[in-house]
mmCIF file of C-alpha atoms and ligand atoms in Angstrom:
data_model
loop_
_atom_site.group_PDB
_atom_site.id
_atom_site.type_symbol
_atom_site.label_atom_id
_atom_site.label_comp_id
_atom_site.label_asym_id
_atom_site.label_seq_id
_atom_site.Cartn_x
_atom_site.Cartn_y
_atom_site.Cartn_z
ATOM 1 C CA MET A 121 -88.343 -19.471 260.726
ATOM 2 C CA SER A 122 -87.416 -15.836 261.934
ATOM 3 C CA THR A 123 -89.296 -13.148 260.033
ATOM 4 C CA ASP A 124 -86.453 -10.638 260.093
ATOM 5 C CA ILE A 125 -84.459 -12.409 257.349
ATOM 6 C CA GLN A 126 -83.818 -10.265 254.260
ATOM 7 C CA LYS A 127 -86.193 -11.816 251.762
ATOM 8 C CA THR A 128 -84.926 -12.253 248.045
ATOM 9 C CA ASN A 129 -86.797 -9.832 245.731
ATOM 10 C CA LEU A 130 -87.681 -12.274 242.802
ATOM 11 C CA LEU A 131 -88.297 -9.256 240.701
ATOM 12 C CA GLY A 132 -84.642 -8.855 240.344
ATOM 13 C CA LEU A 133 -83.634 -12.311 239.120
ATOM 14 C CA ASN A 134 -83.165 -13.026 235.509
ATOM 15 C CA ARG A 135 -83.814 -16.471 234.253
ATOM 16 C CA GLN A 136 -80.279 -17.800 235.195
ATOM 17 C CA ALA A 137 -80.580 -16.491 238.745
ATOM 18 C CA LEU A 138 -84.089 -17.828 239.144
ATOM 19 C CA ARG A 139 -82.577 -21.263 237.969
ATOM 20 C CA ASP A 140 -79.932 -21.010 240.775
ATOM 21 C CA PHE A 141 -82.624 -20.146 243.208
ATOM 22 C CA PHE A 142 -84.594 -23.146 242.549
ATOM 23 C CA LEU A 143 -81.501 -25.271 242.368
ATOM 24 C CA ARG A 144 -80.714 -24.332 245.896
ATOM 25 C CA LEU A 145 -84.281 -25.427 246.825
ATOM 26 C CA ASP A 146 -83.568 -28.743 245.070
ATOM 27 C CA GLU A 147 -86.191 -27.916 242.539
ATOM 28 C CA LYS A 148 -86.257 -28.337 238.673
ATOM 29 C CA PRO A 149 -84.854 -25.447 236.591
ATOM 30 C CA TYR A 150 -88.201 -25.061 234.599
ATOM 31 C CA ARG A 151 -89.721 -23.568 237.798
ATOM 32 C CA ALA A 152 -87.757 -20.488 236.793
ATOM 33 C CA ASP A 153 -89.512 -20.252 233.526
ATOM 34 C CA GLN A 154 -92.832 -20.507 235.425
ATOM 35 C CA VAL A 155 -92.042 -17.955 237.924
ATOM 36 C CA LEU A 156 -90.563 -15.479 235.385
ATOM 37 C CA LYS A 157 -93.741 -15.676 233.473
ATOM 38 C CA TRP A 158 -95.915 -15.177 236.571
ATOM 39 C CA ILE A 159 -93.984 -11.987 237.607
ATOM 40 C CA HIS A 160 -93.311 -10.194 234.365
ATOM 41 C CA PHE A 161 -95.901 -11.423 231.885
ATOM 42 C CA ASN A 162 -98.813 -11.899 234.309
ATOM 43 C CA GLY A 163 -97.787 -9.159 236.770
ATOM 44 C CA VAL A 164 -98.439 -11.291 239.742
ATOM 45 C CA GLN A 165 -97.043 -9.996 243.067
ATOM 46 C CA ASP A 166 -98.517 -12.656 245.235
ATOM 47 C CA ILE A 167 -96.490 -15.753 245.369
ATOM 48 C CA HIS A 168 -99.660 -17.833 246.440
ATOM 49 C CA ALA A 169 -101.287 -16.822 243.123
ATOM 50 C CA MET A 170 -98.813 -18.927 241.149
ATOM 51 C CA SER A 171 -101.239 -21.756 240.648
ATOM 52 C CA ASN A 172 -98.981 -24.101 238.731
ATOM 53 C CA LEU A 173 -96.750 -24.482 241.678
ATOM 54 C CA SER A 174 -97.677 -26.837 244.517
ATOM 55 C CA LYS A 175 -99.073 -25.190 247.753
ATOM 56 C CA THR A 176 -95.880 -26.530 249.644
ATOM 57 C CA LEU A 177 -93.600 -25.045 247.077
ATOM 58 C CA ARG A 178 -95.320 -21.621 247.208
ATOM 59 C CA ASP A 179 -95.017 -21.709 251.000
ATOM 60 C CA ARG A 180 -91.342 -22.586 250.839
ATOM 61 C CA ILE A 181 -90.890 -19.716 248.283
ATOM 62 C CA ALA A 182 -92.849 -17.201 250.261
ATOM 63 C CA GLU A 183 -90.762 -17.871 253.390
ATOM 64 C CA ILE A 184 -87.567 -16.698 251.829
ATOM 65 C CA ALA A 185 -88.551 -14.515 248.967
ATOM 66 C CA GLU A 186 -90.954 -11.839 248.002
ATOM 67 C CA ILE A 187 -92.001 -9.761 244.882
ATOM 68 C CA LYS A 188 -91.415 -6.157 245.972
ATOM 69 C CA PRO A 189 -92.309 -3.474 243.208
ATOM 70 C CA LEU A 190 -91.417 0.135 243.289
ATOM 71 C CA GLU A 191 -93.832 2.596 244.600
ATOM 72 C CA ILE A 192 -95.296 5.485 242.433
ATOM 73 C CA ALA A 193 -94.591 8.655 244.084
ATOM 74 C CA TYR A 194 -95.928 10.833 241.549
ATOM 75 C CA GLU A 195 -96.978 10.443 237.948
ATOM 76 C CA ASN A 196 -98.098 12.958 235.347
ATOM 77 C CA THR A 197 -99.060 12.858 231.499
ATOM 78 C CA ALA A 198 -97.738 15.508 229.164
ATOM 79 C CA LEU A 199 -99.900 17.328 226.544
ATOM 80 C CA ASP A 200 -98.376 15.006 223.829
ATOM 81 C CA GLY A 201 -99.245 11.927 225.681
ATOM 82 C CA THR A 202 -95.803 11.314 227.216
ATOM 83 C CA HIS A 203 -96.070 9.739 230.702
ATOM 84 C CA LYS A 204 -93.646 10.295 233.499
ATOM 85 C CA TRP A 205 -93.478 8.350 236.659
ATOM 86 C CA VAL A 206 -91.336 9.472 239.659
ATOM 87 C CA LEU A 207 -90.601 6.160 241.557
ATOM 88 C CA ARG A 208 -89.701 6.052 245.279
ATOM 89 C CA LEU A 209 -87.023 3.478 246.211
ATOM 90 C CA SER A 210 -86.971 1.973 249.681
ATOM 91 C CA ASP A 211 -84.174 4.272 250.997
ATOM 92 C CA GLY A 212 -86.157 7.386 250.109
ATOM 93 C CA ASN A 213 -84.404 8.311 246.927
ATOM 94 C CA CYS A 214 -86.629 9.034 243.676
ATOM 95 C CA ILE A 215 -85.847 8.019 240.111
ATOM 96 C CA GLU A 216 -87.754 8.811 236.769
ATOM 97 C CA THR A 217 -89.080 6.638 234.145
ATOM 98 C CA VAL A 218 -90.719 7.962 231.063
ATOM 99 C CA PHE A 219 -93.175 6.439 228.531
ATOM 100 C CA ILE A 220 -93.219 7.979 224.954
ATOM 101 C CA PRO A 221 -96.081 6.843 222.778
ATOM 102 C CA GLU A 222 -95.786 7.071 218.941
ATOM 103 C CA LYS A 223 -98.075 5.909 216.308
ATOM 104 C CA THR A 224 -96.163 2.652 215.578
ATOM 105 C CA ARG A 225 -94.399 2.039 218.903
ATOM 106 C CA GLY A 226 -94.247 2.948 222.533
ATOM 107 C CA THR A 227 -90.751 3.703 224.040
ATOM 108 C CA LEU A 228 -89.910 3.342 227.802
ATOM 109 C CA CYS A 229 -86.992 5.399 228.942
ATOM 110 C CA VAL A 230 -85.318 3.677 231.945
ATOM 111 C CA SER A 231 -82.900 4.963 234.635
ATOM 112 C CA SER A 232 -79.830 3.018 235.788
ATOM 113 C CA GLN A 233 -78.445 5.115 238.669
ATOM 114 C CA VAL A 234 -79.783 7.409 241.267
ATOM 115 C CA GLY A 235 -78.296 10.693 239.750
ATOM 116 C CA CYS A 236 -75.151 10.378 237.767
ATOM 117 C CA THR A 237 -71.332 10.796 238.213
ATOM 118 C CA LEU A 238 -70.486 11.993 234.737
ATOM 119 C CA ASN A 239 -71.559 15.717 235.153
ATOM 120 C CA CYS A 240 -72.099 16.463 231.505
ATOM 121 C CA ASP A 241 -72.388 20.161 231.273
ATOM 122 C CA PHE A 242 -75.635 20.317 229.318
ATOM 123 C CA CYS A 243 -77.719 17.588 231.304
ATOM 124 C CA SER A 244 -79.612 18.330 234.605
ATOM 125 C CA THR A 245 -79.291 14.904 235.927
ATOM 126 C CA GLY A 246 -75.667 15.384 236.149
ATOM 127 C CA LYS A 247 -76.295 18.702 238.114
ATOM 128 C CA GLN A 248 -78.200 16.628 240.890
ATOM 129 C CA GLY A 249 -75.057 14.672 241.880
ATOM 130 C CA PHE A 250 -75.025 10.927 242.518
ATOM 131 C CA ASN A 251 -76.250 8.646 245.260
ATOM 132 C CA ARG A 252 -75.899 4.944 244.212
ATOM 133 C CA ASN A 253 -76.448 2.372 241.522
ATOM 134 C CA LEU A 254 -79.651 0.792 241.104
ATOM 135 C CA THR A 255 -80.318 -2.830 241.619
ATOM 136 C CA THR A 256 -81.649 -5.179 238.929
ATOM 137 C CA ALA A 257 -84.867 -5.251 240.812
ATOM 138 C CA GLU A 258 -85.081 -1.471 240.645
ATOM 139 C CA ILE A 259 -84.238 -1.367 236.910
ATOM 140 C CA ILE A 260 -86.547 -4.009 235.749
ATOM 141 C CA GLY A 261 -89.130 -2.810 238.386
ATOM 142 C CA GLN A 262 -89.587 0.382 236.188
ATOM 143 C CA VAL A 263 -90.578 -1.702 233.212
ATOM 144 C CA TRP A 264 -92.830 -3.907 235.640
ATOM 145 C CA VAL A 265 -94.529 -0.773 236.998
ATOM 146 C CA ALA A 266 -94.886 1.039 233.661
ATOM 147 C CA VAL A 267 -96.606 -2.004 232.015
ATOM 148 C CA ARG A 268 -99.135 -2.284 234.914
ATOM 149 C CA SER A 269 -99.692 1.387 235.278
ATOM 150 C CA LEU A 270 -100.260 1.943 231.557
ATOM 151 C CA SER A 271 -102.748 -0.880 231.271
ATOM 152 C CA GLN A 272 -104.657 0.142 234.380
ATOM 153 C CA ASN A 273 -104.859 3.998 233.927
ATOM 154 C CA ASN A 274 -104.878 4.403 230.166
ATOM 155 C CA GLY A 275 -106.864 1.510 229.126
ATOM 156 C CA LEU A 276 -103.872 0.615 226.855
ATOM 157 C CA HIS A 277 -103.227 -2.879 226.429
ATOM 158 C CA ASP A 278 -100.156 -4.680 228.231
ATOM 159 C CA HIS A 279 -97.982 -4.405 225.094
ATOM 160 C CA ALA A 280 -98.060 -0.773 224.693
ATOM 161 C CA ILE A 281 -94.179 -0.843 225.400
ATOM 162 C CA THR A 282 -92.433 -2.058 222.252
ATOM 163 C CA ASN A 283 -88.947 -0.550 222.837
ATOM 164 C CA VAL A 284 -86.828 0.212 226.018
ATOM 165 C CA VAL A 285 -84.041 2.799 225.933
ATOM 166 C CA MET A 286 -81.567 2.956 228.885
ATOM 167 C CA MET A 287 -81.612 6.766 228.566
ATOM 168 C CA GLY A 288 -83.058 7.855 231.761
ATOM 169 C CA MET A 289 -80.996 9.000 234.758
ATOM 170 C CA GLY A 290 -77.446 7.635 235.165
ATOM 171 C CA GLU A 291 -74.774 5.865 233.145
ATOM 172 C CA PRO A 292 -75.727 2.352 232.366
ATOM 173 C CA LEU A 293 -72.215 1.003 231.728
ATOM 174 C CA LEU A 294 -71.191 2.169 235.160
ATOM 175 C CA ASN A 295 -73.599 -0.176 236.692
ATOM 176 C CA PHE A 296 -72.814 -3.018 234.429
ATOM 177 C CA ASP A 297 -73.982 -6.297 235.829
ATOM 178 C CA PRO A 298 -77.386 -5.057 237.146
ATOM 179 C CA VAL A 299 -78.188 -3.297 233.836
ATOM 180 C CA VAL A 300 -77.262 -6.314 231.800
ATOM 181 C CA SER A 301 -79.330 -8.731 234.015
ATOM 182 C CA ALA A 302 -82.249 -6.262 233.776
ATOM 183 C CA MET A 303 -81.834 -6.075 229.953
ATOM 184 C CA ASP A 304 -81.846 -10.014 229.919
ATOM 185 C CA ILE A 305 -85.304 -9.908 231.486
ATOM 186 C CA MET A 306 -86.404 -7.428 229.022
ATOM 187 C CA LEU A 307 -85.364 -9.663 226.117
ATOM 188 C CA ASP A 308 -86.675 -12.942 227.668
ATOM 189 C CA ASP A 309 -89.573 -14.591 225.953
ATOM 190 C CA PHE A 310 -91.021 -15.530 229.376
ATOM 191 C CA ALA A 311 -91.056 -11.985 230.642
ATOM 192 C CA TYR A 312 -91.197 -8.891 228.100
ATOM 193 C CA GLY A 313 -90.014 -10.692 225.052
ATOM 194 C CA LEU A 314 -88.548 -7.581 223.305
ATOM 195 C CA SER A 315 -86.389 -7.862 220.280
ATOM 196 C CA LYS A 316 -82.640 -7.169 220.776
ATOM 197 C CA ARG A 317 -83.112 -4.297 218.230
ATOM 198 C CA ARG A 318 -85.705 -2.783 220.468
ATOM 199 C CA VAL A 319 -83.644 -2.514 223.619
ATOM 200 C CA THR A 320 -80.884 0.139 223.374
ATOM 201 C CA LEU A 321 -78.295 0.977 225.880
ATOM 202 C CA SER A 322 -76.968 4.526 225.721
ATOM 203 C CA THR A 323 -73.638 5.425 226.965
ATOM 204 C CA ALA A 324 -71.500 8.466 227.268
ATOM 205 C CA GLY A 325 -68.454 6.297 226.184
ATOM 206 C CA VAL A 326 -67.192 4.033 228.862
ATOM 207 C CA VAL A 327 -65.023 2.368 226.408
ATOM 208 C CA PRO A 328 -63.779 -0.783 228.242
ATOM 209 C CA ALA A 329 -67.331 -1.624 229.117
ATOM 210 C CA MET A 330 -68.431 -1.181 225.588
ATOM 211 C CA TYR A 331 -66.098 -4.052 224.522
ATOM 212 C CA LYS A 332 -67.278 -6.186 227.468
ATOM 213 C CA LEU A 333 -71.042 -5.456 226.597
ATOM 214 C CA ARG A 334 -70.769 -6.829 223.066
ATOM 215 C CA GLU A 335 -69.408 -10.073 224.378
ATOM 216 C CA ILE A 336 -72.301 -10.842 226.637
ATOM 217 C CA SER A 337 -75.441 -8.931 225.281
ATOM 218 C CA ASP A 338 -77.234 -8.445 221.979
ATOM 219 C CA VAL A 339 -78.767 -5.195 222.532
ATOM 220 C CA ALA A 340 -78.638 -2.068 220.532
ATOM 221 C CA LEU A 341 -76.148 0.687 221.176
ATOM 222 C CA ALA A 342 -76.348 4.388 221.292
ATOM 223 C CA VAL A 343 -73.382 6.726 222.067
ATOM 224 C CA SER A 344 -73.848 10.234 223.322
ATOM 225 C CA LEU A 345 -71.404 11.933 221.108
ATOM 226 C CA HIS A 346 -72.366 15.603 221.158
ATOM 227 C CA ALA A 347 -69.029 16.894 219.807
ATOM 228 C CA PRO A 348 -66.901 16.037 216.813
ATOM 229 C CA ASN A 349 -63.414 16.986 218.320
ATOM 230 C CA ASP A 350 -61.832 16.273 221.726
ATOM 231 C CA GLU A 351 -61.424 19.915 222.817
ATOM 232 C CA LEU A 352 -65.086 20.551 222.786
ATOM 233 C CA ARG A 353 -66.173 17.037 223.966
ATOM 234 C CA ASN A 354 -63.779 17.416 226.979
ATOM 235 C CA VAL A 355 -65.948 20.315 227.945
ATOM 236 C CA LEU A 356 -69.460 18.893 227.252
ATOM 237 C CA VAL A 357 -68.841 15.243 228.218
ATOM 238 C CA PRO A 358 -65.881 15.310 230.733
ATOM 239 C CA LEU A 359 -65.630 11.592 230.404
ATOM 240 C CA ASN A 360 -63.958 12.184 227.144
ATOM 241 C CA LYS A 361 -60.714 13.041 228.990
ATOM 242 C CA LYS A 362 -60.517 9.507 230.107
ATOM 243 C CA TYR A 363 -61.644 7.869 226.915
ATOM 244 C CA PRO A 364 -61.009 10.322 223.906
ATOM 245 C CA LEU A 365 -62.674 10.158 220.629
ATOM 246 C CA ARG A 366 -60.113 7.977 218.817
ATOM 247 C CA GLU A 367 -60.651 5.111 221.502
ATOM 248 C CA LEU A 368 -64.404 5.788 221.436
ATOM 249 C CA MET A 369 -64.563 5.418 217.679
ATOM 250 C CA ASP A 370 -62.500 2.291 217.790
ATOM 251 C CA ALA A 371 -65.055 0.722 220.219
ATOM 252 C CA CYS A 372 -67.973 1.813 217.985
ATOM 253 C CA ARG A 373 -66.389 0.235 214.978
ATOM 254 C CA ASP A 374 -65.800 -2.964 216.918
ATOM 255 C CA PHE A 375 -69.339 -3.137 218.436
ATOM 256 C CA PHE A 376 -71.240 -4.540 215.387
ATOM 257 C CA LYS A 377 -68.268 -5.777 213.510
ATOM 258 C CA ASP A 378 -70.032 -9.302 213.203
ATOM 259 C CA GLU A 379 -73.427 -7.914 212.444
ATOM 260 C CA LYS A 380 -73.229 -6.112 209.176
ATOM 261 C CA ARG A 381 -76.744 -4.740 209.197
ATOM 262 C CA ARG A 382 -76.674 -3.203 212.622
ATOM 263 C CA TYR A 383 -75.701 0.448 213.274
ATOM 264 C CA VAL A 384 -74.521 2.582 216.409
ATOM 265 C CA THR A 385 -76.681 5.437 216.992
ATOM 266 C CA MET A 386 -74.892 8.633 217.608
ATOM 267 C CA GLU A 387 -76.656 11.103 219.857
ATOM 268 C CA TYR A 388 -75.792 14.753 219.236
ATOM 269 C CA VAL A 389 -77.480 17.441 221.164
ATOM 270 C CA MET A 390 -77.923 20.661 219.308
ATOM 271 C CA LEU A 391 -76.494 23.537 221.356
ATOM 272 C CA ALA A 392 -76.854 27.025 219.778
ATOM 273 C CA GLY A 393 -73.423 28.525 218.961
ATOM 274 C CA VAL A 394 -71.476 25.620 220.580
ATOM 275 C CA ASN A 395 -71.427 22.526 218.443
ATOM 276 C CA ASP A 396 -73.906 23.284 215.627
ATOM 277 C CA SER A 397 -71.857 25.096 212.867
ATOM 278 C CA GLU A 398 -71.079 23.878 209.368
ATOM 279 C CA MET A 399 -67.382 23.214 210.444
ATOM 280 C CA HIS A 400 -68.827 20.961 213.213
ATOM 281 C CA ALA A 401 -70.923 19.061 210.779
ATOM 282 C CA LYS A 402 -67.930 18.673 208.484
ATOM 283 C CA GLN A 403 -65.814 17.415 211.391
ATOM 284 C CA LEU A 404 -68.498 14.966 212.370
ATOM 285 C CA ILE A 405 -68.593 13.597 208.767
ATOM 286 C CA ASN A 406 -64.806 12.902 209.066
ATOM 287 C CA LEU A 407 -65.086 11.454 212.479
ATOM 288 C CA LEU A 408 -67.802 8.856 211.376
ATOM 289 C CA LYS A 409 -65.927 7.693 208.238
ATOM 290 C CA GLY A 410 -65.878 3.923 208.520
ATOM 291 C CA VAL A 411 -68.079 3.909 211.472
ATOM 292 C CA ARG A 412 -71.373 2.087 210.724
ATOM 293 C CA SER A 413 -73.690 4.706 212.319
ATOM 294 C CA LYS A 414 -76.668 6.967 212.198
ATOM 295 C CA VAL A 415 -76.965 10.202 213.787
ATOM 296 C CA ASN A 416 -79.981 11.322 216.046
ATOM 297 C CA LEU A 417 -79.838 15.242 216.534
ATOM 298 C CA ILE A 418 -81.509 16.128 219.698
ATOM 299 C CA PRO A 419 -82.732 19.737 220.103
ATOM 300 C CA PHE A 420 -81.336 20.858 223.460
ATOM 301 C CA ASN A 421 -83.861 20.796 226.349
ATOM 302 C CA PRO A 422 -83.280 23.724 228.681
ATOM 303 C CA PHE A 423 -83.508 23.486 232.496
ATOM 304 C CA PRO A 424 -83.111 26.205 235.172
ATOM 305 C CA ASN A 425 -79.812 28.030 235.325
ATOM 306 C CA THR A 426 -78.223 26.389 232.172
ATOM 307 C CA ILE A 427 -75.950 28.443 230.149
ATOM 308 C CA TYR A 428 -77.054 26.633 226.860
ATOM 309 C CA LYS A 429 -79.619 27.414 224.352
ATOM 310 C CA ARG A 430 -81.306 25.253 221.797
ATOM 311 C CA SER A 431 -80.041 25.775 218.134
ATOM 312 C CA ASP A 432 -82.727 27.238 215.827
ATOM 313 C CA ASP A 433 -84.740 24.882 213.781
ATOM 314 C CA GLN A 434 -83.164 25.941 210.555
ATOM 315 C CA VAL A 435 -79.623 25.432 212.016
ATOM 316 C CA ILE A 436 -80.644 22.000 213.071
ATOM 317 C CA ALA A 437 -82.154 21.325 209.432
ATOM 318 C CA LYS A 438 -79.152 22.639 207.822
ATOM 319 C CA PHE A 439 -76.736 20.579 210.006
ATOM 320 C CA GLN A 440 -78.862 17.497 209.397
ATOM 321 C CA GLN A 441 -78.874 18.156 205.532
ATOM 322 C CA THR A 442 -75.156 18.522 205.527
ATOM 323 C CA LEU A 443 -74.746 15.096 207.121
ATOM 324 C CA MET A 444 -77.272 13.459 204.690
ATOM 325 C CA ASP A 445 -75.453 15.029 201.800
ATOM 326 C CA ALA A 446 -72.338 13.157 202.991
ATOM 327 C CA GLY A 447 -74.320 9.883 203.121
ATOM 328 C CA ILE A 448 -74.943 9.778 206.779
ATOM 329 C CA ASN A 449 -78.375 8.574 207.909
ATOM 330 C CA ALA A 450 -79.378 11.634 210.033
ATOM 331 C CA ILE A 451 -82.691 12.376 211.779
ATOM 332 C CA THR A 452 -83.798 14.896 214.302
ATOM 333 C CA ARG A 453 -85.361 13.547 217.510
ATOM 334 C CA LYS A 454 -88.796 15.222 218.195
ATOM 335 C CA THR A 455 -88.925 16.850 221.663
ATOM 336 C CA ARG A 456 -91.375 14.963 223.782
ATOM 337 C CA GLY A 457 -92.785 15.647 227.188
ATOM 338 C CA ASP A 458 -90.997 18.841 227.802
ATOM 339 C CA ASN A 459 -94.083 20.562 229.417
ATOM 340 C CA ILE A 460 -93.662 17.992 232.329
ATOM 341 C CA ASP A 461 -89.992 18.053 232.418
ATOM 342 C CA ALA A 462 -89.855 14.507 230.940
ATOM 343 C CA ALA A 463 -87.614 15.312 227.959
ATOM 344 C CA CYS A 464 -83.903 14.152 227.461
ATOM 345 C CA GLY A 465 -81.620 15.698 230.105
ATOM 346 C CA GLN A 466 -84.671 16.936 232.266
ATOM 347 C CA LEU A 467 -84.893 13.844 234.582
ATOM 348 C CA VAL A 468 -83.758 14.695 238.094
ATOM 349 C CA GLY A 469 -85.653 12.446 240.457
ATOM 350 C CA LYS A 470 -84.803 13.152 243.984
ATOM 351 C CA VAL A 471 -81.262 12.389 244.669
ATOM 352 C CA GLN A 472 -79.756 12.353 248.055
ATOM 353 C CA ASP A 473 -76.363 13.536 246.613
ATOM 354 C CA LYS A 474 -73.377 11.892 248.165
ATOM 355 C CA THR A 475 -70.862 13.795 245.887
ATOM 356 C CA ARG A 476 -71.774 17.444 247.261
ATOM 357 C CA ARG A 477 -71.729 18.304 243.589
ATOM 358 C CA SER A 478 -75.320 19.579 243.675
ATOM 359 C CA LEU A 479 -74.283 21.857 246.673
ATOM 360 C CA ARG A 480 -71.351 23.156 244.785
ATOM 361 C CA TYR A 481 -73.428 23.698 241.722
ATOM 362 C CA GLN A 482 -76.152 25.674 243.851
ATOM 363 C CA LYS A 483 -73.177 27.860 245.279
ATOM 364 C CA SER A 484 -71.721 28.587 241.964
ATOM 365 C CA LEU A 485 -75.097 29.691 240.657
ATOM 366 C CA LYS A 486 -75.215 32.250 243.626
ATOM 367 C CA THR A 487 -71.743 33.565 242.854
ATOM 368 C CA GLY A 488 -72.361 33.679 239.101
ATOM 369 C CA LEU A 489 -69.743 31.073 238.266
ATOM 370 C CA ALA A 490 -72.030 28.521 236.555
HETATM 371 N N1 SAH B 161 -75.461 8.317 230.548
HETATM 372 C C1 SAH B 161 -76.087 7.791 229.241
HETATM 373 C C2 SAH B 161 -77.495 7.617 229.447
HETATM 374 C C3 SAH B 161 -78.409 8.986 229.517
HETATM 375 S S1 SAH B 161 -79.195 9.110 227.883
HETATM 376 C C4 SAH B 161 -75.711 8.599 228.120
HETATM 377 O O1 SAH B 161 -74.907 9.581 228.270
HETATM 378 O O2 SAH B 161 -75.876 8.154 226.998
HETATM 379 C C5 SAH B 161 -79.806 10.776 227.842
HETATM 380 C C6 SAH B 161 -79.463 11.379 226.415
HETATM 381 O O3 SAH B 161 -80.008 12.645 226.579
HETATM 382 C C7 SAH B 161 -77.916 11.435 226.242
HETATM 383 O O4 SAH B 161 -77.601 11.497 224.876
HETATM 384 C C8 SAH B 161 -77.737 12.757 226.831
HETATM 385 O O5 SAH B 161 -76.489 13.292 226.446
HETATM 386 C C9 SAH B 161 -78.925 13.642 226.279
HETATM 387 N N2 SAH B 161 -79.216 14.773 227.091
HETATM 388 C C10 SAH B 161 -78.794 15.113 228.347
HETATM 389 N N3 SAH B 161 -79.141 16.395 228.694
HETATM 390 C C11 SAH B 161 -79.957 16.786 227.576
HETATM 391 C C12 SAH B 161 -80.557 18.071 227.401
HETATM 392 N N4 SAH B 161 -80.554 19.012 228.379
HETATM 393 N N5 SAH B 161 -81.188 18.346 226.131
HETATM 394 C C13 SAH B 161 -81.185 17.259 225.295
HETATM 395 N N6 SAH B 161 -80.502 16.125 225.482
HETATM 396 C C14 SAH B 161 -79.904 15.808 226.594
#
């Protein structure tokens, strides 16, 4: 057989896709379960190491498929233990993945796109422009690398990762199918076996895709709200012009309508003098009436040349108290990993920008228009 065929990367196949793969080889579906376990649970990269498959079958698989992980370009640990990987993709782009250890859990923050198209004003990923969507293999590959790397380098055992949040670079709902397939693998008992409450997709509010997501996936949902009225949200999250707050809130109400004990997490970045007043808190309380939700206040993480500043701690505390007094479950997210640029909104990777937005942004900085 010719060697220049494009081999299938088995890393990117969820259980159903692996079953189809084996069906085409005229093999039984349970082969998919075995292989899924070898790749994700055991971390095997060599098809010939899959000892419960016959030698003939291993040879056949190896001819047409491979397990191709992502390459670590750079990694670093922050003073607080937060660990960041810069991962190089085969086309030279780089993405970032971050692990945040806490006492009772370990959260992995995973990217869904190279850059982002949404251009939220306070997010540095947006300023890098956009190159392309990640494949399923590149999304789940971040979990694969993180699990292996943590157990090798830090002496942590394999299951240090208890939670995954799709809160890295990119808008996951604009890369729908690969993100859903990768989350299937995160939840699969033969792979990472994470509970549906511990895998969270975060969206800036791609409303039609939110309705679609609830039909086919069980994962938890976070929404990047950041403003309690359309006028301000149009500026901070320009996607709001397409899907305004009324539509977004309808989609949030709908999301867990059949699961009375689940809440949508509302992310709200605290920007000094922009969205952090008592009036904004009151508007937010009104907006969230009848939406089963909890609020995560995120102190703004600065990046070079941004016009925004973080709200003072007392302002954040007061905002949180106002929400809590109105019966809203509100917490303030601790800033983690900021001394290595691994905090929310600081992930930039290395994006070969196709939108020319990063170029325009650099120019506007020079002319003082940013
Ligand atoms: N596109 C998705 C996934 C990104 S999640 C989304 O918007 O939800 C990353 C989270 O960090 C989002 O809530 C985002 O709004 C927030 N964020 C972005 N830049 C930030 C910054 N500079 N400081 C704090 N939070 C930021």
